Short mmCIF file of C-alpha atoms and ligand atoms in Angstrom, two decimals:
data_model
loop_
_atom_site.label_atom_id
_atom_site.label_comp_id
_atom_site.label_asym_id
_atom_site.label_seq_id
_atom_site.Cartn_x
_atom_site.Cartn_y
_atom_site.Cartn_z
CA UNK O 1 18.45 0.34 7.04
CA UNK O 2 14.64 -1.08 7.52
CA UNK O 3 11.95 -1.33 4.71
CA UNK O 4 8.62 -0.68 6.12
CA UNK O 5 6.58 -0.55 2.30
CA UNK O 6 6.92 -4.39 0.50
CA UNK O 7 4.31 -5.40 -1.82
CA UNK O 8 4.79 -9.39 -3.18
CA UNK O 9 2.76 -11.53 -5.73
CA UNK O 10 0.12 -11.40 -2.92
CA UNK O 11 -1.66 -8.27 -4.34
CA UNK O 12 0.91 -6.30 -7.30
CA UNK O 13 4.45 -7.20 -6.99
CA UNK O 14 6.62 -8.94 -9.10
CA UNK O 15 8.31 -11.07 -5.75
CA UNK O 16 7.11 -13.92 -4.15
CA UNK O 17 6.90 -13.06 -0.60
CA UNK O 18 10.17 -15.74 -0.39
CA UNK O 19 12.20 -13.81 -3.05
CA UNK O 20 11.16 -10.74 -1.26
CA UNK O 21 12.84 -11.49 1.68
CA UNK O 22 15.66 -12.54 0.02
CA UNK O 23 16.33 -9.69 -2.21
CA UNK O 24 15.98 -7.55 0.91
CA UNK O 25 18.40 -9.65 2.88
CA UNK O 26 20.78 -8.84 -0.27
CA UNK O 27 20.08 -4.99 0.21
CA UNK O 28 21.53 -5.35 3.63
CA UNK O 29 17.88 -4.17 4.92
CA UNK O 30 17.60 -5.21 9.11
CA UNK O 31 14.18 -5.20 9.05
CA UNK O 32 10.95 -5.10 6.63
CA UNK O 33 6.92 -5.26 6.26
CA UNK O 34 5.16 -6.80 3.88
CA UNK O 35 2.67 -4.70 3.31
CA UNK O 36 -0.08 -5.95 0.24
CA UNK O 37 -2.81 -3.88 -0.95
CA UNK O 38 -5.52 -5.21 1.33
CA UNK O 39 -4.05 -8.73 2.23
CA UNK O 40 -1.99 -10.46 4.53
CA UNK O 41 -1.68 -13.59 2.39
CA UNK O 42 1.98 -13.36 1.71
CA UNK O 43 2.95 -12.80 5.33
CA UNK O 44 3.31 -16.44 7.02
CA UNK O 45 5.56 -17.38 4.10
CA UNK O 46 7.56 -13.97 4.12
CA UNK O 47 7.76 -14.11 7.89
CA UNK O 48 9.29 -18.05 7.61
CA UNK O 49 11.90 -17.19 5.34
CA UNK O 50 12.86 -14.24 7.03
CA UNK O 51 13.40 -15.95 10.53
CA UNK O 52 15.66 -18.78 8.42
CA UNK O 53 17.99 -15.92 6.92
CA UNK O 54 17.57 -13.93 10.20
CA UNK O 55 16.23 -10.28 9.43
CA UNK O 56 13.31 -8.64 11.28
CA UNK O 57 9.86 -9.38 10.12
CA UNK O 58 6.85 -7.02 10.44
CA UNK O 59 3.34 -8.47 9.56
CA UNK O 60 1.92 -5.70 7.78
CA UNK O 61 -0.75 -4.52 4.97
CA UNK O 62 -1.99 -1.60 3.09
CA UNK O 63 -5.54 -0.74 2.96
CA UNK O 64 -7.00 1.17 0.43
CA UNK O 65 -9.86 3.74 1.61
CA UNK O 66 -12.13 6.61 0.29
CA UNK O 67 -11.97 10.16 1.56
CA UNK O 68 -13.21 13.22 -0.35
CA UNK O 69 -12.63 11.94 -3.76
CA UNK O 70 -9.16 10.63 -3.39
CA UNK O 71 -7.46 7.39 -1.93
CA UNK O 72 -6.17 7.24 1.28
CA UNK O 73 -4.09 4.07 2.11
CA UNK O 74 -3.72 3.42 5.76
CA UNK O 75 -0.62 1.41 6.24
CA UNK O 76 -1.02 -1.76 9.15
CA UNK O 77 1.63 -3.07 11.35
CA UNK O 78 2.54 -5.86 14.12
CA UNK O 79 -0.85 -7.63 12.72
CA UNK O 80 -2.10 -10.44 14.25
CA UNK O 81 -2.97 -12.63 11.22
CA UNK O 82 -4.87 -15.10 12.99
CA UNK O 83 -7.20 -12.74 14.00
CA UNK O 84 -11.26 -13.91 12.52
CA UNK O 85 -12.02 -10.59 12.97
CA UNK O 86 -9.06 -8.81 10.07
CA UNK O 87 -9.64 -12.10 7.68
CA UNK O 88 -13.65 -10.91 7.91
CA UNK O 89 -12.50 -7.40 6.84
CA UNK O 90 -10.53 -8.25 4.42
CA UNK O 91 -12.64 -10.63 2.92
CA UNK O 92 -15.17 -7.85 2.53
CA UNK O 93 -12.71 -5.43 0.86
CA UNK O 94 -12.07 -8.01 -1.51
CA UNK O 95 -15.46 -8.34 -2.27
CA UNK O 96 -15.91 -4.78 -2.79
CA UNK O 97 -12.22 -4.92 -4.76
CA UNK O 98 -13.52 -7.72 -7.14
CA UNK O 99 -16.94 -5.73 -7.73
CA UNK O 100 -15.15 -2.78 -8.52
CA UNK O 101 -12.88 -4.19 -10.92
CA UNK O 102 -16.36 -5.82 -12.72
CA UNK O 103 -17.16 -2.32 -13.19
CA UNK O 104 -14.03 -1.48 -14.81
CA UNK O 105 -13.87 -4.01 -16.99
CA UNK O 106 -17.33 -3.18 -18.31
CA UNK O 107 -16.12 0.54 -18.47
CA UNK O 108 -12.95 0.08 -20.96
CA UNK O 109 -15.09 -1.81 -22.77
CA UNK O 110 -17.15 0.92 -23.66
CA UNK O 111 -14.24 2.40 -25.12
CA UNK O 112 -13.08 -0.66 -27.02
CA UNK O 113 -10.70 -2.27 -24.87
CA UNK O 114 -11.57 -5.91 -24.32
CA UNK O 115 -9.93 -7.65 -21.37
CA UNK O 116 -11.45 -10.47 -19.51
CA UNK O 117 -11.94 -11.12 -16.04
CA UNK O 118 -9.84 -14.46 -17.00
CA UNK O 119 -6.67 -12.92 -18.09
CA UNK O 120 -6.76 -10.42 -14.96
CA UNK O 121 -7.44 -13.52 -13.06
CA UNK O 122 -4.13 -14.90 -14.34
CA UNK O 123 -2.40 -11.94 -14.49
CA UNK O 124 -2.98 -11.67 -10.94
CA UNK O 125 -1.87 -14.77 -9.83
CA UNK O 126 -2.13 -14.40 -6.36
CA UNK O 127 -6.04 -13.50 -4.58
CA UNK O 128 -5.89 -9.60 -4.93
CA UNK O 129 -6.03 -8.14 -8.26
CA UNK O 130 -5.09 -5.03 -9.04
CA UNK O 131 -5.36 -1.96 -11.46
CA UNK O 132 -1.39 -2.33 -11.76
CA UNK O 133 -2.41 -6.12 -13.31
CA UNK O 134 -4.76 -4.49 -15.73
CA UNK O 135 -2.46 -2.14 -16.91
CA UNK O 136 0.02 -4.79 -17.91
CA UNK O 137 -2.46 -5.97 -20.03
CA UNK O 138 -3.57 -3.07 -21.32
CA UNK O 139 -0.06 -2.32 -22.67
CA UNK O 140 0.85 -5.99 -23.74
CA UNK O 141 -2.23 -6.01 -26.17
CA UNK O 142 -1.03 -2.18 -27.09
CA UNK O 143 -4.03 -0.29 -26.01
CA UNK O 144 -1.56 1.79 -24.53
CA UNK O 145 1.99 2.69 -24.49
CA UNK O 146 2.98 3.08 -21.00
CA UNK O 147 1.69 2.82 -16.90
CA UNK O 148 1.98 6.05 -17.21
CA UNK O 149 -1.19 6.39 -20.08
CA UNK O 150 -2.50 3.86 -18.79
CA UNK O 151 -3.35 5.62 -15.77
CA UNK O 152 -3.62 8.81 -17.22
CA UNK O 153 -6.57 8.72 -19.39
CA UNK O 154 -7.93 4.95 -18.21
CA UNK O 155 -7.29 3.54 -14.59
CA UNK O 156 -6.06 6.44 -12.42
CA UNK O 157 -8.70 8.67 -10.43
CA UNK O 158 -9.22 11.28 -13.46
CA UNK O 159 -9.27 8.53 -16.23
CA UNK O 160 -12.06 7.42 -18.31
CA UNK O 161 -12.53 4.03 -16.47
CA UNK O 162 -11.79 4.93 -13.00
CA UNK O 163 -14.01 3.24 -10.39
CA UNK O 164 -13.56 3.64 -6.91
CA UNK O 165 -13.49 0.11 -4.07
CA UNK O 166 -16.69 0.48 -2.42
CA UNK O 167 -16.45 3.06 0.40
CA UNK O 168 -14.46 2.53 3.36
CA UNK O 169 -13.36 5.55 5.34
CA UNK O 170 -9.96 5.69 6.47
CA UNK O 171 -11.11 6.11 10.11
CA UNK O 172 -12.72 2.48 9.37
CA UNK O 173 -9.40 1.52 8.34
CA UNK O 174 -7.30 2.65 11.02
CA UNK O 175 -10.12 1.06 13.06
CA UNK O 176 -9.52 -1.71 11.60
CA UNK O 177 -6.37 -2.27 12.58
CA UNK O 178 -6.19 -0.91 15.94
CA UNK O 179 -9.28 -3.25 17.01
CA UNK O 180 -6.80 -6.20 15.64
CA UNK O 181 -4.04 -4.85 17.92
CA UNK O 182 -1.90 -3.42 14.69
CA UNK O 183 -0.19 0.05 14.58
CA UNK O 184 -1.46 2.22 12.17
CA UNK O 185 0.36 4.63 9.72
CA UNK O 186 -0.95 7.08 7.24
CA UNK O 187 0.40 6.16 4.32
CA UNK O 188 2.08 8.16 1.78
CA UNK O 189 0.73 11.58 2.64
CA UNK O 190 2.01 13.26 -0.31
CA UNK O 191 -0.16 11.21 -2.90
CA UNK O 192 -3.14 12.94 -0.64
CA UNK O 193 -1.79 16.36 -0.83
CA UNK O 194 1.38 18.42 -1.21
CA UNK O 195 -0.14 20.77 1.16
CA UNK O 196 0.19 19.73 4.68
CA UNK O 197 -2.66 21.46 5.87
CA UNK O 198 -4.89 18.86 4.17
CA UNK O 199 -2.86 16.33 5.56
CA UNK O 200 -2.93 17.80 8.75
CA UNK O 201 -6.70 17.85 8.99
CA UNK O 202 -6.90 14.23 7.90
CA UNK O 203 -4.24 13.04 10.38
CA UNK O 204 -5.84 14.78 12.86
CA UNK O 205 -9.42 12.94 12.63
CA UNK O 206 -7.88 10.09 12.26
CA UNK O 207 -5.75 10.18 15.75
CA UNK O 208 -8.92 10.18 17.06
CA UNK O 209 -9.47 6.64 15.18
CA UNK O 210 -6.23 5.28 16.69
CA UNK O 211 -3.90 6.74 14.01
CA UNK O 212 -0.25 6.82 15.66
CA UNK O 213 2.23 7.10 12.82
CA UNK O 214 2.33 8.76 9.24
CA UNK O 215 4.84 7.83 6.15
CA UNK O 216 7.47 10.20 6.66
CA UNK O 217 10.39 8.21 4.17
CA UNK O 218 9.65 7.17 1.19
CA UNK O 219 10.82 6.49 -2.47
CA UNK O 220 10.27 8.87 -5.09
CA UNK O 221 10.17 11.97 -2.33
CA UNK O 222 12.27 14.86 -2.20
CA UNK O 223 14.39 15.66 0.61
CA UNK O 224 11.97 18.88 0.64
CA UNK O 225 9.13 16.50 1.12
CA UNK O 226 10.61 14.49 3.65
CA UNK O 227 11.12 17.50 5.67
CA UNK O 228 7.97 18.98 5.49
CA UNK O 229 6.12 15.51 6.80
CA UNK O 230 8.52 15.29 9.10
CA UNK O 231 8.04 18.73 10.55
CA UNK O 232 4.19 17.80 10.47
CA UNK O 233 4.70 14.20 12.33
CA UNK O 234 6.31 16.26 15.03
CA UNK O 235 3.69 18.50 15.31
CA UNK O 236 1.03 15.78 15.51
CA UNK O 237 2.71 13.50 17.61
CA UNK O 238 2.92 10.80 15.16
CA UNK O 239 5.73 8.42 14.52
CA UNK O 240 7.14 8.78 11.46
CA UNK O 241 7.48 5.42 9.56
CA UNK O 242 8.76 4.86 5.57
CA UNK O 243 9.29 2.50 3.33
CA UNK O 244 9.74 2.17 -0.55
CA UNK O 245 6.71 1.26 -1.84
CA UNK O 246 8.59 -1.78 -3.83
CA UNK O 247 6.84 -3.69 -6.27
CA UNK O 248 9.25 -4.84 -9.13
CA UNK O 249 8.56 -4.39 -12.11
CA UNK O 250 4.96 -3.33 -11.55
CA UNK O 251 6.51 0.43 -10.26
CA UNK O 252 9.65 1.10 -12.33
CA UNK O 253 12.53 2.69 -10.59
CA UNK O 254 11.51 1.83 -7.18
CA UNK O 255 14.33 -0.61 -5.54
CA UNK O 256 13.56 -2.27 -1.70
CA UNK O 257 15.53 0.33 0.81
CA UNK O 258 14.38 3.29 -1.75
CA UNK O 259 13.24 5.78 0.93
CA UNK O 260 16.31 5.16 3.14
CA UNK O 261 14.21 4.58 6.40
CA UNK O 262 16.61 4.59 9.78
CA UNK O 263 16.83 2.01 12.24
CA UNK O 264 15.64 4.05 14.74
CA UNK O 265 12.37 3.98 12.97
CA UNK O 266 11.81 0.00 13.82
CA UNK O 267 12.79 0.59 17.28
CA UNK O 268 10.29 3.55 17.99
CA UNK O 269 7.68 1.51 16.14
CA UNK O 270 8.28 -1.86 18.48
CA UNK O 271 8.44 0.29 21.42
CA UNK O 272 4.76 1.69 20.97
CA UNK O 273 3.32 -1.91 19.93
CA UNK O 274 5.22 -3.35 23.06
CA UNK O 275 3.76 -0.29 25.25
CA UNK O 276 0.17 -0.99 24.31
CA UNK O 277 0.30 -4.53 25.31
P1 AMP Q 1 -5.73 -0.85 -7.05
O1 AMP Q 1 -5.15 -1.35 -5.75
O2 AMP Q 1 -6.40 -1.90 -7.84
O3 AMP Q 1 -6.55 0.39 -6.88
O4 AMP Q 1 -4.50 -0.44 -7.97
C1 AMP Q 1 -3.61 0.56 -7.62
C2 AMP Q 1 -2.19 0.14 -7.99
O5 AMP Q 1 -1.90 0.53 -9.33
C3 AMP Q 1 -1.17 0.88 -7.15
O6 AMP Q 1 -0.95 0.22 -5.94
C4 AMP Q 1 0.05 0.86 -8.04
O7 AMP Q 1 0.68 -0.39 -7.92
C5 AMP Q 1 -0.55 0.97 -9.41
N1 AMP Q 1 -0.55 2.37 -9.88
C6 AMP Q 1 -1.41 3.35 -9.53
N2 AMP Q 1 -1.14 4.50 -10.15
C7 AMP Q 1 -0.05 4.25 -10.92
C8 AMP Q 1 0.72 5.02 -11.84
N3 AMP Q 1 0.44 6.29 -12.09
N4 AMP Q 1 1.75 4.40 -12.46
C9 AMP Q 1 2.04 3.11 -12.23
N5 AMP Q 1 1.35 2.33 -11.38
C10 AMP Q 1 0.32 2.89 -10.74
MN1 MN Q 2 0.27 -1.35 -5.78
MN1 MN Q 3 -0.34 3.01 -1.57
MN1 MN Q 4 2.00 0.40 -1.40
#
């Protein structure tokens, strides 16, 4: 089994990228991504510790991007991190990720929830900070009772202090990624739409980007889900990747291997980053 999803304390998980490796070595997962919300600054660590206990290492990330009103996160793999050009990009998105969370900071409030940049900051602890981060706080001071409220009626896309990250495309994504010589996956397609039509007409303008893979296994999915994207990866001629989505206790229920992602997955992946070359 292979884990293609991680997040670590470098944007909204609860593992160090260390312990991350580690718990997955436990799990009896062969190979895994790290894959941080718009960061790669867990992966030289992760990557160490997993060539000392000797499972597979992807260098990976997950950007987030705009595309008719919803978030689309394009998925990154085999990354060069060394690359000036990705650390630019990135840089930008946290700029952009930073100025958006101003803006929802200013927006709760409004509706008399006071949280400062300082405890996010700390909250955080690593360089990317999150919505999950401000929920914590949200429900430690008891503002709210759960993630789920939380995002319901405050932080997610139809709550009261939602605020979008600036306004990167997904084709600007994958473009992203491709230009740095990374594979790139659409991420969890069913958070875009349960209809696969929608999905399809995404995917398809953004094979045109440089696309090559979509999120077939994941946590939290259905087996009726599964089979659906898989049915539509086939179609398109797109790999189909997974992963859990793992992020401790910042996504409850969600244990590394959730998704149940084959082998044969790494393998098809390597094969198409070692045919581009
Ligand atoms: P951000 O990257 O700042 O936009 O924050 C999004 C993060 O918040 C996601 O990656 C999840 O970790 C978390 N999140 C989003 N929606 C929910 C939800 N409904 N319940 C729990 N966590 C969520
Ligand atoms: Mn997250
Ligand atoms: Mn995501
Ligand atoms: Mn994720």
């Amino acid at each position: 089994m292979i884990d293609l999803h991680l997040h670590t304390t470098a944007s909204d998980g609860v593992l160090t990228p260390s312990e991350l490796v580690e718990m997955a070595v436990e799990r009896g997962m062969e190979a895994i991504a790290i894959t941080d919300h718009d960061t790669i600054d867990g992966i030289v660590e992760g990557r160490e510790r997993a060539n000392k206990l000797g499972i597979d290492f992807v260098a990976g990330v997950e950007l987030s991007s705009q595309w008719k009103g919803r978030e689309v996160h394009i998925l990154g793999y085999f990354l060069d991190i060394e690359d000036s050009v990705l650390l630019g990009e990135l840089e930008e998105l946290k700029k952009a990720r930073d100025e958006r969370n101003t803006r929802i900071l200013e927006k709760l409030e409004k509706v008399g929830i006071y949280i400062g940049i300082d405890e996010v900051v700390e909250e955080a602890g690593g360089n990317i900070i999150s919505r999950a981060h401000m929920a914590n706080i949200i429900i430690r001071k008891g503002y709210a009772k759960d993630k789920k409220e939380v995002f319901q009626d405050l932080l997610g896309i139809d709550g009261i202090a939602y605020e979008p990250k600036g306004d990167l495309s997904p084709e600007r994504a994958v473009e992203i990624i491709v230009k740095n010589g990374g594979i790139a996956s659409l991420a969890h397609p069913k958070y875009i739409s349960n209809n696969p039509d929608i999905v399809r007409d995404l995917g398809s303008k953004l094979k045109l980007a440089g696309l090559e893979a979509i999120e077939v296994y994941y946590s939290n999915m259905y087996i009726r889900d599964v089979l659906k994207f898989k049915k539509l990866a086939k179609s398109m001629k797109l790999v189909a990747t997974g992963g859990s989505d793992y992020h401790g206790s910042n996504k409850a229920l969600i244990e590394i291997g959730d998704g149940n992602v084959p082998y044969s997955v790494y393998k098809e992946l390597k094969a198409l980053k070692s045919n581009r070359k």
